[in-house]
Coordinates of C-alpha atoms in Angstrom, one line a residue:
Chain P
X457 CA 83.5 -12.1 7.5
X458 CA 81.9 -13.0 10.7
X459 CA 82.0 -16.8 12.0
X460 CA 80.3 -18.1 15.0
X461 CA 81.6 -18.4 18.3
X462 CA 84.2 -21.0 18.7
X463 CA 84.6 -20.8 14.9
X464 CA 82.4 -23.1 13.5
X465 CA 81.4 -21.6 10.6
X466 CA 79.5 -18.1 9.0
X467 CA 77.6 -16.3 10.7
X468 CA 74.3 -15.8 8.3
X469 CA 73.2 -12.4 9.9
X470 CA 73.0 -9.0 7.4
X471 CA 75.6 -7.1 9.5
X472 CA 78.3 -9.4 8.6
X473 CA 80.7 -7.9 6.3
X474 CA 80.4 -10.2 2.9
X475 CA 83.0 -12.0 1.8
X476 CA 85.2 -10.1 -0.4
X477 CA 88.0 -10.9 -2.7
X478 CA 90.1 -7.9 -4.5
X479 CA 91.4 -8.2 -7.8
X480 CA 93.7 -5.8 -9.4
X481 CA 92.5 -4.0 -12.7
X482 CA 95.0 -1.3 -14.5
X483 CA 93.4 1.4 -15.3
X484 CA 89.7 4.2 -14.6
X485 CA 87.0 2.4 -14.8
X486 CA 84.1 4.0 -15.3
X487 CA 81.3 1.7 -16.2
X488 CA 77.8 1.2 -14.6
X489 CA 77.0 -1.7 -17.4
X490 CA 76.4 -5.2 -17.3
X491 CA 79.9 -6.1 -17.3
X492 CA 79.1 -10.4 -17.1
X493 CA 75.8 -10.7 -19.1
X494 CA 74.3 -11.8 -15.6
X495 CA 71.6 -9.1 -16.5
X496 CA 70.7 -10.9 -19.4
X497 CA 70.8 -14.3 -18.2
X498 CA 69.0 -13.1 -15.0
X499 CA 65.7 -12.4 -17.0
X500 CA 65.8 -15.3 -19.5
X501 CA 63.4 -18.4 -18.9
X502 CA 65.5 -21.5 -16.7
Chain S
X1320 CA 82.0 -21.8 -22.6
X1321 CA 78.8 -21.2 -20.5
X1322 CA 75.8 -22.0 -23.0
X1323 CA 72.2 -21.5 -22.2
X1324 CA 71.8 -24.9 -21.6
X1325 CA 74.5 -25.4 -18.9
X1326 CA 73.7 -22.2 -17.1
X1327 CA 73.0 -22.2 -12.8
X1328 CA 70.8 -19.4 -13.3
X1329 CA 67.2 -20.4 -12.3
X1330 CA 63.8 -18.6 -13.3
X1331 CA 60.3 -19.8 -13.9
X1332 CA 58.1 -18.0 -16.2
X1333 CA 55.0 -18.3 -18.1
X1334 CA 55.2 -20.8 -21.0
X1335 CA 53.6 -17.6 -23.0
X1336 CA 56.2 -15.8 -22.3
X1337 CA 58.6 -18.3 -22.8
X1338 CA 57.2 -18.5 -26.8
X1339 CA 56.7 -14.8 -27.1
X1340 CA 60.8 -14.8 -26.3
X1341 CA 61.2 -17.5 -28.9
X1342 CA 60.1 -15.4 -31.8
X1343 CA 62.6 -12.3 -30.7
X1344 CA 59.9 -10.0 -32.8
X1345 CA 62.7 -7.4 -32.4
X1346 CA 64.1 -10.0 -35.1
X1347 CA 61.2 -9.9 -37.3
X1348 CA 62.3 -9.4 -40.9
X1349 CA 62.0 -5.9 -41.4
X1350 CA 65.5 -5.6 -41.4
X1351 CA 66.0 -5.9 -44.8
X1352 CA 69.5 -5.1 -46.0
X1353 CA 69.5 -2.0 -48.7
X1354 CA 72.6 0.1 -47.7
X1355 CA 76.2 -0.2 -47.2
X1356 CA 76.9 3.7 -46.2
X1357 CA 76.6 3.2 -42.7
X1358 CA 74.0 5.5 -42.4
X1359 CA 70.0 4.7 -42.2
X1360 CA 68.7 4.7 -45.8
X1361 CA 65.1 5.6 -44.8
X1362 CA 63.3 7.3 -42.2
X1363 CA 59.5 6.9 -40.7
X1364 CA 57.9 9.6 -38.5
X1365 CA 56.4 8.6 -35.6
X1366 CA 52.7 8.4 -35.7
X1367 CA 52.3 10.5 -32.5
X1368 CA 54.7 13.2 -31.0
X1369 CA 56.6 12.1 -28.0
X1370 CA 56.0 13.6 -24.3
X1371 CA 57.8 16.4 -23.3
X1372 CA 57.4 16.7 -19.9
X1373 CA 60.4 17.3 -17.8
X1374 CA 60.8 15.4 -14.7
X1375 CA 64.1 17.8 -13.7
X1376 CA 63.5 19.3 -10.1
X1377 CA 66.3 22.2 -10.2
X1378 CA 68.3 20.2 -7.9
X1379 CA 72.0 21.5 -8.4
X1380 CA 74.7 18.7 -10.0
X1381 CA 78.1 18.8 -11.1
X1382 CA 78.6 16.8 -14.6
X1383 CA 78.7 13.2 -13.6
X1384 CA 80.0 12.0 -16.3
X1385 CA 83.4 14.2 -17.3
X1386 CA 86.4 12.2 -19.0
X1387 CA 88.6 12.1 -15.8
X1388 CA 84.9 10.1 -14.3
X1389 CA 84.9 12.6 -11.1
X1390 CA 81.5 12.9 -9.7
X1391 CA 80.2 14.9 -6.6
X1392 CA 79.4 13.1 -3.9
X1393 CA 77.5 16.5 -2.4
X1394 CA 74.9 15.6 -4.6
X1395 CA 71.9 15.5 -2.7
X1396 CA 68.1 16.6 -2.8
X1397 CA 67.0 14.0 0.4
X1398 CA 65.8 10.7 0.1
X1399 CA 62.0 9.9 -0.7
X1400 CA 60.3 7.5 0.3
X1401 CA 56.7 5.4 -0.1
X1402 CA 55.0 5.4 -3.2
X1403 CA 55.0 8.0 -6.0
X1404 CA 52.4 8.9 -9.0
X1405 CA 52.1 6.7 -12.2
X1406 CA 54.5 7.9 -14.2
X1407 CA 53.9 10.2 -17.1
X1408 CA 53.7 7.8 -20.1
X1409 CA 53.7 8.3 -23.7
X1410 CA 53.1 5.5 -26.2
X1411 CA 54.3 6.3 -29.8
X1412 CA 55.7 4.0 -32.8
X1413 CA 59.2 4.9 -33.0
X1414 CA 61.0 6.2 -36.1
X1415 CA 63.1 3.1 -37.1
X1416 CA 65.1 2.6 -40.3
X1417 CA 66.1 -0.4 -41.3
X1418 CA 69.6 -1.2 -42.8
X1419 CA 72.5 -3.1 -43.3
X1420 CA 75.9 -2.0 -42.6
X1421 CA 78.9 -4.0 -41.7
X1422 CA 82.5 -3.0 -40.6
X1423 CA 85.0 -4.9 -41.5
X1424 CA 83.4 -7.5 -43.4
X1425 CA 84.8 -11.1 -43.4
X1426 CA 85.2 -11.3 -39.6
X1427 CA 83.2 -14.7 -37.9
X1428 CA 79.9 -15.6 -38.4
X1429 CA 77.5 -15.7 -35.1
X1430 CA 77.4 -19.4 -34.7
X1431 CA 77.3 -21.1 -38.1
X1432 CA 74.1 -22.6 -37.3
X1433 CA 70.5 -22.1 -39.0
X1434 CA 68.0 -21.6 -36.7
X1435 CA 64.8 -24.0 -37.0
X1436 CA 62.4 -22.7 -34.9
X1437 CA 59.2 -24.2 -35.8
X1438 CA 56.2 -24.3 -33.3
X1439 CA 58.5 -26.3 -30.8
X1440 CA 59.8 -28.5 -33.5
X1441 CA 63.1 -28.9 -34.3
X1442 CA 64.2 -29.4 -38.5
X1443 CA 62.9 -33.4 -38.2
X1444 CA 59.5 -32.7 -36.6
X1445 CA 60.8 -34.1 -33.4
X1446 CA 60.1 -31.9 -30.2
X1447 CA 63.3 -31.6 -28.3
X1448 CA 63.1 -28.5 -25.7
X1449 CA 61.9 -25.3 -24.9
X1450 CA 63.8 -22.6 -23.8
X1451 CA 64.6 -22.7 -20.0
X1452 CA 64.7 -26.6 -20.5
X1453 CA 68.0 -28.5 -19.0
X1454 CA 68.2 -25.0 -18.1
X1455 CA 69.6 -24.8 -13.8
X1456 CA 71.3 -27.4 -14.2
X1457 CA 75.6 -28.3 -15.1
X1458 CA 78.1 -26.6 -13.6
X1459 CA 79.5 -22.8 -15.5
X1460 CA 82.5 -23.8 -17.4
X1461 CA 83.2 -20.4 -18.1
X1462 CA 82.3 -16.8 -16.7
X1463 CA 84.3 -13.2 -17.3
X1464 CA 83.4 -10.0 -16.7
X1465 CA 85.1 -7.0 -18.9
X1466 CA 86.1 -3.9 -17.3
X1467 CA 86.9 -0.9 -19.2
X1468 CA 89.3 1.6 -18.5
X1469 CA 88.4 5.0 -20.3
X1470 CA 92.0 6.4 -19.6
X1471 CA 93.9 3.4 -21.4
X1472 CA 91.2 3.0 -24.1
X1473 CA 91.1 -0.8 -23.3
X1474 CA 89.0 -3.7 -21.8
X1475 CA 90.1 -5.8 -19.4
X1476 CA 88.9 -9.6 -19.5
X1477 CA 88.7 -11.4 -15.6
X1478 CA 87.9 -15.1 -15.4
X1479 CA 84.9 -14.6 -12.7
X1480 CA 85.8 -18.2 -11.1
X1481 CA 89.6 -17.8 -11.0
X1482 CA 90.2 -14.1 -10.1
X1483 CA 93.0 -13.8 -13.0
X1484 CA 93.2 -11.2 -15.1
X1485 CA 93.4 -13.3 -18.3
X1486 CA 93.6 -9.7 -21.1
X1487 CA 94.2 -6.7 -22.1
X1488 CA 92.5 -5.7 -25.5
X1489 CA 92.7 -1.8 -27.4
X1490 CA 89.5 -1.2 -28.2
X1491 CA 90.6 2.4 -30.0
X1492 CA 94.1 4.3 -30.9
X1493 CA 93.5 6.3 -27.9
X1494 CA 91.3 9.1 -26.3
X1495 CA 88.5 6.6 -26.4
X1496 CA 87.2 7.2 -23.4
X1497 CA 85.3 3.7 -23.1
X1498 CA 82.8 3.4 -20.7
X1499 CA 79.7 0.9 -20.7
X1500 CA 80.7 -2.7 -21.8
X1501 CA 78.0 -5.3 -22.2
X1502 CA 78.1 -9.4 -22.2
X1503 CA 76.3 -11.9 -25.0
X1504 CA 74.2 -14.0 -23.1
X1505 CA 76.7 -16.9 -24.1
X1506 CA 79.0 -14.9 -22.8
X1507 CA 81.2 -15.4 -26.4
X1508 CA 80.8 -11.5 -27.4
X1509 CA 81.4 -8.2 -26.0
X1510 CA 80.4 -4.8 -26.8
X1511 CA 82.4 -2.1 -25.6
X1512 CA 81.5 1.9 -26.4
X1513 CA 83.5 4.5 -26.5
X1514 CA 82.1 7.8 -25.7
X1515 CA 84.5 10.3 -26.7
X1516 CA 85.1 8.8 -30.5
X1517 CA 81.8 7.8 -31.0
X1518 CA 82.4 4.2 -31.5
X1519 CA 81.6 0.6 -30.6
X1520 CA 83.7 -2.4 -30.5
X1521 CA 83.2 -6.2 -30.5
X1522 CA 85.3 -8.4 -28.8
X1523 CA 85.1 -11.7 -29.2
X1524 CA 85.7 -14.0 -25.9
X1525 CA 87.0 -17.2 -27.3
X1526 CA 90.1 -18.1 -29.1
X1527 CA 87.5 -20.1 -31.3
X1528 CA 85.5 -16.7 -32.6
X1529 CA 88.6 -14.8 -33.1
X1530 CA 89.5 -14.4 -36.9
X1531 CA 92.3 -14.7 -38.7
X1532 CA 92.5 -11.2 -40.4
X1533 CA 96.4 -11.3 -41.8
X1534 CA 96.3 -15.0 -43.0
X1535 CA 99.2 -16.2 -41.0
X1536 CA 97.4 -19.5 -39.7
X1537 CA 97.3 -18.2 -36.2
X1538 CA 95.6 -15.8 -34.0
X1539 CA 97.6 -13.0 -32.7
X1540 CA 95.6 -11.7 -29.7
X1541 CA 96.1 -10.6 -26.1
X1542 CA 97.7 -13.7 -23.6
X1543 CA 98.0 -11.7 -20.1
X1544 CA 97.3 -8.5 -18.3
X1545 CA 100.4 -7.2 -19.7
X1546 CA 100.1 -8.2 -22.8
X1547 CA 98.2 -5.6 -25.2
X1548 CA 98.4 -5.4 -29.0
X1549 CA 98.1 -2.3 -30.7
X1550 CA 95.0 -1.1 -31.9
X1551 CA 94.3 -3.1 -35.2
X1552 CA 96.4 -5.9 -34.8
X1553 CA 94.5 -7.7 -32.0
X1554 CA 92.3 -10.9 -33.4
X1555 CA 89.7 -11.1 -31.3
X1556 CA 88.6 -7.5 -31.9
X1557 CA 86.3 -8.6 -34.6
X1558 CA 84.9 -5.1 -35.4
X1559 CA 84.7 -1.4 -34.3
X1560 CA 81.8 0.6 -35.6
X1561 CA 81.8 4.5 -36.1
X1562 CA 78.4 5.8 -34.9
X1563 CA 76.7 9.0 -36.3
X1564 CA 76.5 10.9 -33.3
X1565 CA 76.6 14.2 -32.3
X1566 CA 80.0 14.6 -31.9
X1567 CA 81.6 15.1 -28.7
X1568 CA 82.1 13.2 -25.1
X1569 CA 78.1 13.3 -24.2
X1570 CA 76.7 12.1 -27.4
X1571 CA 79.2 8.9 -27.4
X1572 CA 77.0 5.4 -27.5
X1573 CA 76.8 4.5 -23.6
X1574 CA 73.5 2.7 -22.6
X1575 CA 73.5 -1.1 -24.2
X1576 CA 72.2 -4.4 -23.7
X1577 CA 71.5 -7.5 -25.7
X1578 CA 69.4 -9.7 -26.7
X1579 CA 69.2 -13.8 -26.5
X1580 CA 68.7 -14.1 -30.2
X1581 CA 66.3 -16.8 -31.4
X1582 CA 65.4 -20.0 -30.0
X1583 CA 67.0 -22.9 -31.9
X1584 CA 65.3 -26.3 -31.4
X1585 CA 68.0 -28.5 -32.5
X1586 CA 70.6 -26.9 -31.1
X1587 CA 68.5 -26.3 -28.0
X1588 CA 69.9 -22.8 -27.4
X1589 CA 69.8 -19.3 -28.2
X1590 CA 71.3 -18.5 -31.4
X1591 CA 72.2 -15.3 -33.6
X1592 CA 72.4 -12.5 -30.4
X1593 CA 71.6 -8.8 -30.9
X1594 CA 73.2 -6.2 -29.4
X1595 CA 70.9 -2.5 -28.8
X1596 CA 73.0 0.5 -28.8
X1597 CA 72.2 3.8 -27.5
X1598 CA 73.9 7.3 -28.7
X1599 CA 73.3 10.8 -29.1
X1600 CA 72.5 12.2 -33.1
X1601 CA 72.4 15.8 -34.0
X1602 CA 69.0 17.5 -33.2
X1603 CA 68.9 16.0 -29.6
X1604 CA 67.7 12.9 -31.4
X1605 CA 68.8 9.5 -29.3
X1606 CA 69.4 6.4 -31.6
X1607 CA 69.1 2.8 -30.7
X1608 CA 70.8 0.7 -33.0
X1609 CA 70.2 -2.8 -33.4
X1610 CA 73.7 -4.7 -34.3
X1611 CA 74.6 -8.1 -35.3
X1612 CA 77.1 -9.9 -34.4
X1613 CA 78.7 -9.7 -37.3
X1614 CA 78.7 -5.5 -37.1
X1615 CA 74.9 -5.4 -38.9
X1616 CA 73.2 -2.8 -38.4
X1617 CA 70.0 -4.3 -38.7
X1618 CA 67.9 -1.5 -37.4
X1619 CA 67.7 2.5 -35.4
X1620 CA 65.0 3.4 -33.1
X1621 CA 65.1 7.0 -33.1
X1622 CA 63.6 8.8 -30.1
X1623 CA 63.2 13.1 -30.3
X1624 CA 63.9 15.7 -27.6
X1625 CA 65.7 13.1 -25.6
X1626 CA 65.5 13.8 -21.7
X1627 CA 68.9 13.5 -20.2
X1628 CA 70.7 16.2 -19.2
X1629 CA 72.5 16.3 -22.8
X1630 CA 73.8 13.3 -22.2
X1631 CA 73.2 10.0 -24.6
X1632 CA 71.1 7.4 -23.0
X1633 CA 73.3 6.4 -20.0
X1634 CA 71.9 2.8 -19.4
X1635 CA 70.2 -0.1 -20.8
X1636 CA 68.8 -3.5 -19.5
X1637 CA 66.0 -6.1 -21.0
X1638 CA 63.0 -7.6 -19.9
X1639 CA 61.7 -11.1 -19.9
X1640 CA 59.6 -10.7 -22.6
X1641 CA 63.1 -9.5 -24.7
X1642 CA 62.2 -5.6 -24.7
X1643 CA 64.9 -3.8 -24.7
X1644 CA 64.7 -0.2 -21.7
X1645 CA 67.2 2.3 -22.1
X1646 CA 67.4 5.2 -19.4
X1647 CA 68.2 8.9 -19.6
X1648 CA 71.0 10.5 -17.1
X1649 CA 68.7 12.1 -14.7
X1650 CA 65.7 12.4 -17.1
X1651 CA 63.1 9.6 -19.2
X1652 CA 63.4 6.0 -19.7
X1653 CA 61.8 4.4 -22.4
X1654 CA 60.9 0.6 -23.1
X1655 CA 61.5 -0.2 -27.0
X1656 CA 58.5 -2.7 -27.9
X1657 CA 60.3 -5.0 -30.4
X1658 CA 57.5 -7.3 -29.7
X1659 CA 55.3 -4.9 -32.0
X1660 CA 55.4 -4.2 -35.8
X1661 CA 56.3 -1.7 -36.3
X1662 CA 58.4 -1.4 -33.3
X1663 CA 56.9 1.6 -30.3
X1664 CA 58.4 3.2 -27.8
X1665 CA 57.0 3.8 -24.4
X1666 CA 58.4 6.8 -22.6
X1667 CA 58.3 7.2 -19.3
X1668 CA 59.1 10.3 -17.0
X1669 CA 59.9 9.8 -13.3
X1670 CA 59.1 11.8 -10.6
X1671 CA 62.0 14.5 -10.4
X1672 CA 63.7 13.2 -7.1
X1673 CA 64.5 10.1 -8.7
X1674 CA 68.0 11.6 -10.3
X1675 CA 68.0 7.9 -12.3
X1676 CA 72.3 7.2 -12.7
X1677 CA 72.9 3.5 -13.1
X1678 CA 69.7 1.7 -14.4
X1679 CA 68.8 -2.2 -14.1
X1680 CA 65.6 -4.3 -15.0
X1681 CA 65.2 -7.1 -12.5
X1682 CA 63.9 -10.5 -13.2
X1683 CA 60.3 -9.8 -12.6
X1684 CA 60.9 -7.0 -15.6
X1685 CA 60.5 -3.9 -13.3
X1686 CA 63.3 -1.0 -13.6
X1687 CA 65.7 0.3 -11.2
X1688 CA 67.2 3.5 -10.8
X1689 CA 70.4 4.2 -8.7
X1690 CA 69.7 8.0 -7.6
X1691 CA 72.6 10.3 -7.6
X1692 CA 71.9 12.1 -5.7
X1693 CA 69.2 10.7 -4.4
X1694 CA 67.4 6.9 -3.5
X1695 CA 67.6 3.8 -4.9
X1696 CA 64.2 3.7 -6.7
X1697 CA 62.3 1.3 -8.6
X1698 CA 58.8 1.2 -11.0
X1699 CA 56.4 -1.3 -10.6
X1700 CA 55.3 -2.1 -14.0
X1701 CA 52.0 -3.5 -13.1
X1702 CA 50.7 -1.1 -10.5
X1703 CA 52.9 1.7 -12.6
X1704 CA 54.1 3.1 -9.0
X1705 CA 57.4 4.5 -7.9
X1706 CA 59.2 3.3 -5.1
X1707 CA 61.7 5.0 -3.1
X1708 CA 63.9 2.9 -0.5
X1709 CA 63.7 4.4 3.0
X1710 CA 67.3 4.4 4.1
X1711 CA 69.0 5.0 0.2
X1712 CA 70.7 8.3 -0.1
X1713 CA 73.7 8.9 -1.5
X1714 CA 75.3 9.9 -5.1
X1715 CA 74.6 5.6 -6.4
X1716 CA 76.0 4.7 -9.3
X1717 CA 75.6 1.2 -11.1
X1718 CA 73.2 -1.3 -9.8
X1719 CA 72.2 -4.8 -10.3
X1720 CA 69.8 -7.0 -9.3
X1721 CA 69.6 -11.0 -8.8
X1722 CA 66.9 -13.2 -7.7
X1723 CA 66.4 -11.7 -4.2
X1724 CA 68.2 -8.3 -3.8
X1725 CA 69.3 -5.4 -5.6
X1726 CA 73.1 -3.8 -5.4
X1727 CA 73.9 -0.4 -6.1
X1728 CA 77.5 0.8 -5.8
X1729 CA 77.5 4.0 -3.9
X1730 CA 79.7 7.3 -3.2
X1731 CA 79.5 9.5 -0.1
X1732 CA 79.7 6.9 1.8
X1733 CA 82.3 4.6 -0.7
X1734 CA 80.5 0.9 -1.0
X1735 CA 78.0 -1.3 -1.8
X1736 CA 73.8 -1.3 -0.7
X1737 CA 71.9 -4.4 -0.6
X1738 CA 68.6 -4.1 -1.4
X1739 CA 65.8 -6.5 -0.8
X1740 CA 63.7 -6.2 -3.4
X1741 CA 60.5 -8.5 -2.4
X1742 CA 59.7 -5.6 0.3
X1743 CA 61.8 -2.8 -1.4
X1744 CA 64.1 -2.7 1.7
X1745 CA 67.5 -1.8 2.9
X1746 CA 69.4 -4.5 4.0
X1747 CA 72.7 -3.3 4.4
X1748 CA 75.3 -1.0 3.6
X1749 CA 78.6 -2.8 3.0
X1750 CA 82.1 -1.6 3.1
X1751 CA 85.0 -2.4 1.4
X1752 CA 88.2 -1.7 1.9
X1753 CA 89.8 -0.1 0.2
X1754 CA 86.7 2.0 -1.6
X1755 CA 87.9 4.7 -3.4
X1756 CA 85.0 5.8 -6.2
X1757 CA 82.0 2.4 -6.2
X1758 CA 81.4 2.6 -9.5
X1759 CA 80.0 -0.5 -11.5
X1760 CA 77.8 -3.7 -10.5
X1761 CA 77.4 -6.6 -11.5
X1762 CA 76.6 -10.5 -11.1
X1763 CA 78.2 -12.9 -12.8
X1764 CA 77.3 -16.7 -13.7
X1765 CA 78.0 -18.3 -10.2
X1766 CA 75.7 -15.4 -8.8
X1767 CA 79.0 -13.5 -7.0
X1768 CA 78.1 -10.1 -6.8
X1769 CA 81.5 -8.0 -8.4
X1770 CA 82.3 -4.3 -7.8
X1771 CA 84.3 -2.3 -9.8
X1772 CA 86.2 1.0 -7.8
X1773 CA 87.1 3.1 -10.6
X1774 CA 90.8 3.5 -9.0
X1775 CA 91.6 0.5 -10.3
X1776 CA 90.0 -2.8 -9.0
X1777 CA 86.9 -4.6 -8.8
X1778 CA 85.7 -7.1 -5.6
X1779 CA 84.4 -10.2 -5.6
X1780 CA 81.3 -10.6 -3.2
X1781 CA 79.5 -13.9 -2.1
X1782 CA 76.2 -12.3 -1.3
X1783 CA 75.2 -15.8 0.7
X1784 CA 77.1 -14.4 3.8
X1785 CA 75.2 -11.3 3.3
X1786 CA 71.7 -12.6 3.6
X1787 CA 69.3 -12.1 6.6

C-alpha cells in the first residue's frame, strides 16, 4: 500500500496496491463459489 | 454467530420486495414428502420446449475444468465492448418433482424454531420487524469462508476476521474432487460438492449444530489445520448426499447457492435455509435440487439440452427477489422463478463472445459473467442488454460483486480486476504477490474482498484502499 508523503496515512487513489494479507491453505483449490455467503447476504433486504 | 439481525451489510429495497422475499414461494408447499429412494417420484413436462439456440462462437478452448484445475490462459477471442442484443430468451415451466429424501437421518434440525409468518405479525398479533429491520447495524461476531481443495477431498474453514485457519473437514474417502462450496446466509451451514463422486456434503459451522452420531456425549470433529478426521468420523459433517448424475468428472453437482429461508416474526430472522444444487443427469438433462438442511430433497428443476460445453451448470447466485440463476460453462443461464407455481425457468443465451466462467448476481439482481477467454460482462435485467467492460480480457475466473464494484480473479495476467459497476468500468488491475492460478472471489461479512490462488492460499483485500 501507498501512504502519503511524509507518511500520514493512505493514499485513497485506484493505483495504490490494496492492502493484502496472505493466508496459508493446504491444498488445489479450485472454486469460483461463494465461499462466505457474502453473495447471499449482499442481495438480502438491510 | 453472525445472524441476519447483527449483519453490517446494508441495502434498501422496496417494501414489496421485501414481502415477496418473506413468503420464499420457492418454499411453497408443493414439496410434499412421498419418497425415500432418493430419486424424484414423479415427473411433469414442461409446457413449452426449451430454446435451443447456441450462443458458441467456434472460439478454440482447452477443458477448463480438468481434475488437476489447469486452465489455458491463451484463451482468447478479444474483448468486446458497448452494448450487445437482448438476449435470446425462452420462458417455460420447468419439469420439477417434488420429494423427500434424507441421508443420514437423525442429524440436527435447522433451527428448532417454527416460523410464524403472519402478515407482519408475529404468533401474539404483535408486529415486531420486517426483514432488513435492526438490519446494518452490531458488529459480525463471526465470519469464515471455506475453501476446498479438490486434491485432498477436504474443506478448509478460515475465521475471515482472524486470518487462522481454524479446520480441516473430509468431505469424501477420496478422489472427490470438490470444487464449488457455498455459505448459509447465517453463515451456520455449508455445502460443499464434489464433482468427480457426484456428491454433496453439509458441514455444519458451529460446535452447537454438530451431532452427536456415536453417542459418546461429545463431539469429535476437526480443532486445527492439522487436525482432520477420517471420512465418517467427523461430527460436524452432518450429511453427504449421492446425486443421480451422469456419472463422471463433468456431470458432478458444481453451480450452488442458497436461499434465506422464511421470514420469522418472532425470532426476527431468517429461518429454515434452502440450499439449490445444480448437476448433470443422463440425457444432457441439468437438475437443480432444492435441499434442506436437514439433507431434504424437497424439490428438482429439471432443464433439457443443457448449454454448457458438457459440463454441469458451473455457477449459481440469487436475486433479491430470492430467485435462484444458475449459469452454463461457456453457454445459457437460466433464472429458476420459485416465485411462480408451478415454478418456470427463464433461459437465456448470451452473445457468443461472452465465454461466461465464474458467474455472480449483484445486488441490483443483474448477472455477471467472468469471460475466459474473454471480458468481464454483465446483463442488464431491465433494459435486457449486454455489457462488455472496455479494458477486461483475460481467461477470468470467479467473480463477486459488493455494493460498488465487481472482482473477478484473473489468469494471463495472475490477479485481481476491480470493476465499477455504476458505469460498468475498469478500475484497476491489481497484483498480488505471489499469484500463481486467481481462482475464487469472494466477500465476506466485514466486506474484505478474499482471493483464493489455487496453489495454495487465498488473500485478504481491504477494497477501501482501492477506491477512486
Amino acid at each position: 500500500m501507498a501512504r502519503r508523503p511524509g507518511g500520514l496515512g493512505l493514499e485513497d487513489r485506484p493505483e495504490n496496491v490494496p492492502a493484502m494479507k496472505q493466508v496459508m491453505v493446504p491444498g488445489s483449490h479450485y472454486v469460483y463459489s461463494d465461499m462466505t455467503g457474502g453473495q447471499l447476504n449482499s442481495i438480502l433486504p438491510q | 454467530m453472525r445472524g441476519f439481525n447483527s449483519m453490517t451489510w446494508r441495502l434498501a429495497l422496496p417494501c414489496s420486495v421485501l414481502l415477496l422475499a418473506c413468503g420464499d414461494a420457492g418454499n411453497s408447499s408443493d414439496s410434499t414428502s412421498n419418497s425415500s429412494t432418493g430419486q424424484p417420484s414423479t415427473t411433469v413436462d414442461p409446457t413449452t420446449p426449451p430454446t435451443t439456440s447456441n450462443p458458441t462462437t467456434g472460439v478454440s478452448v482447452s477443458d477448463s475444468d480438468t481434475t488437476a484445475g489447469s486452465n489455458s490462459n491463451s484463451e482468447s477471442n478479444g474483448t468486446s465492448s458497448g452494448s450487445g442484443d437482448p438476449t435470446t430468451t425462452t420462458n417455460s415451466s420447468a419439469t420439477t418433482t417434488s420429494a423427500s429424501t434424507t441421508d443420514n437421518p437423525g442429524t440436527s434440525s435447522t433451527s428448532g424454531v417454527s416460523a410464524s409468518t403472519s402478515g407482519g405479525e408475529s404468533s401474539t398479533g404483535k408486529v415486531i420487524c420486517e426483514p432488513g429491520d435492526g438490519m446494518g447495524m452490531g458488529m459480525v461476531e463471526k465470519s469464515f469462508i471455506w475453501i476446498p481443495s479438490q486434491d485432498l477431498s477436504d474443506v478448509a474453514k478460515v475465521n475471515t476476521q482472524t486470518m487462522v485457519l481454524l479446520a480441516r473437514y473430509k468431505i469424501g474417502a477420496g478422489g472427490d474432487s470438490p470444487s464449488r462450496t457455498s455459505v448459509s446466509g447465517d453463515g451456520r451451514f455449508v455445502i460443499v460438492n464434489s464433482r468427480q463422486t457426484g456428491r454433496s456434503t453439509m458441514v455444519a459451522a458451529n460446535i452447537e449444530d454438530c451431532v452427536d452420531k456415536n453417542n459418546n456425549g461429545k463431539i469429535e470433529t476437526s480443532q486445527g489445520p492439522n487436525d482432520v478426521l477420517a471420512w465418517g468420523t467427523d461430527e460436524c459433517i452432518l450429511w453427504d448426499k449421492q446425486w443421480p448424475y451422469a456419472g463422471g468428472f463433468a456431470a458432478g453437482p458444481r453451480g450452488t447457492t442458497w436461499t434465506p429461508g422464511t421470514w420469522d416474526y418472532d425470532l426476527c430472522q431468517y429461518v429454515d435455509p434452502k440450499v439449490w444444487i445444480g448437476y448433470s443427469a443422463p440425457g444432457g438433462v441439468a437438475h437443480f435440487a432444492r435441499v434442506a438442511v436437514d439433507g431434504t430433497v424437497e424439490e428438482t428443476v429439471m432443464v433439457p439440452g443443457w448449454n454448457g460445453q458438457g459440463y454441469s451448470p458451473y455457477g449459481g447466485a440469487l436475486d433479491p427477489e430470492f430467485r435462484p440463476w444458475m449459469a452454463g460453462l461457456r453457454g445459457e443461464f437460466i433464472r429458476i422463478n420459485t416465485d411462480q407455481n408451478p415454478i418456470t425457468v427463464d433461459r437465456f443465451t448470451p452473445p457468443g463472445n461472452t465465454q461466461g466462467y465464474g458467474f455472480t448476481v449483484d445486488p441490483d439482481g443483474n448477472p455477471w459473467f467472468a469471460g475466459c477467454g474473454g471480458a468481464v460482462s454483465t446483463y442488464d435485467t431491465d433494459t435486457m442488454q449486454y455489457t462488455s467492460i472496455p479494458g477486461t480480457n483475460a481467461c477470468h475466473r470467479g467473480i463477486a460483486a459488493d455494493e460498488k464494484y465487481v472482482w473477478a480473479a484473473a489468469n494471463g495476467p495472475c490477479g485481481l480486476v476491480q470493476i465499477d459497476r455504476a458505469t460498468n468500468t475498469l478500475i484497476k488491475f491489481h497484483n498480488t504477490n505471489p499469484c500463481s492460478t486467481a481462482i475464487g472471489v469472494s466477500i465476506d461479512a466485514e466486506k474484505y474482498v478474499w482471493l483464493v490462488d489455487q496453489e495454495g492460499w487465498a488473500w485478504k483485500i481491504d477494497p477501501r484502499t482501492s477506491r477512486r
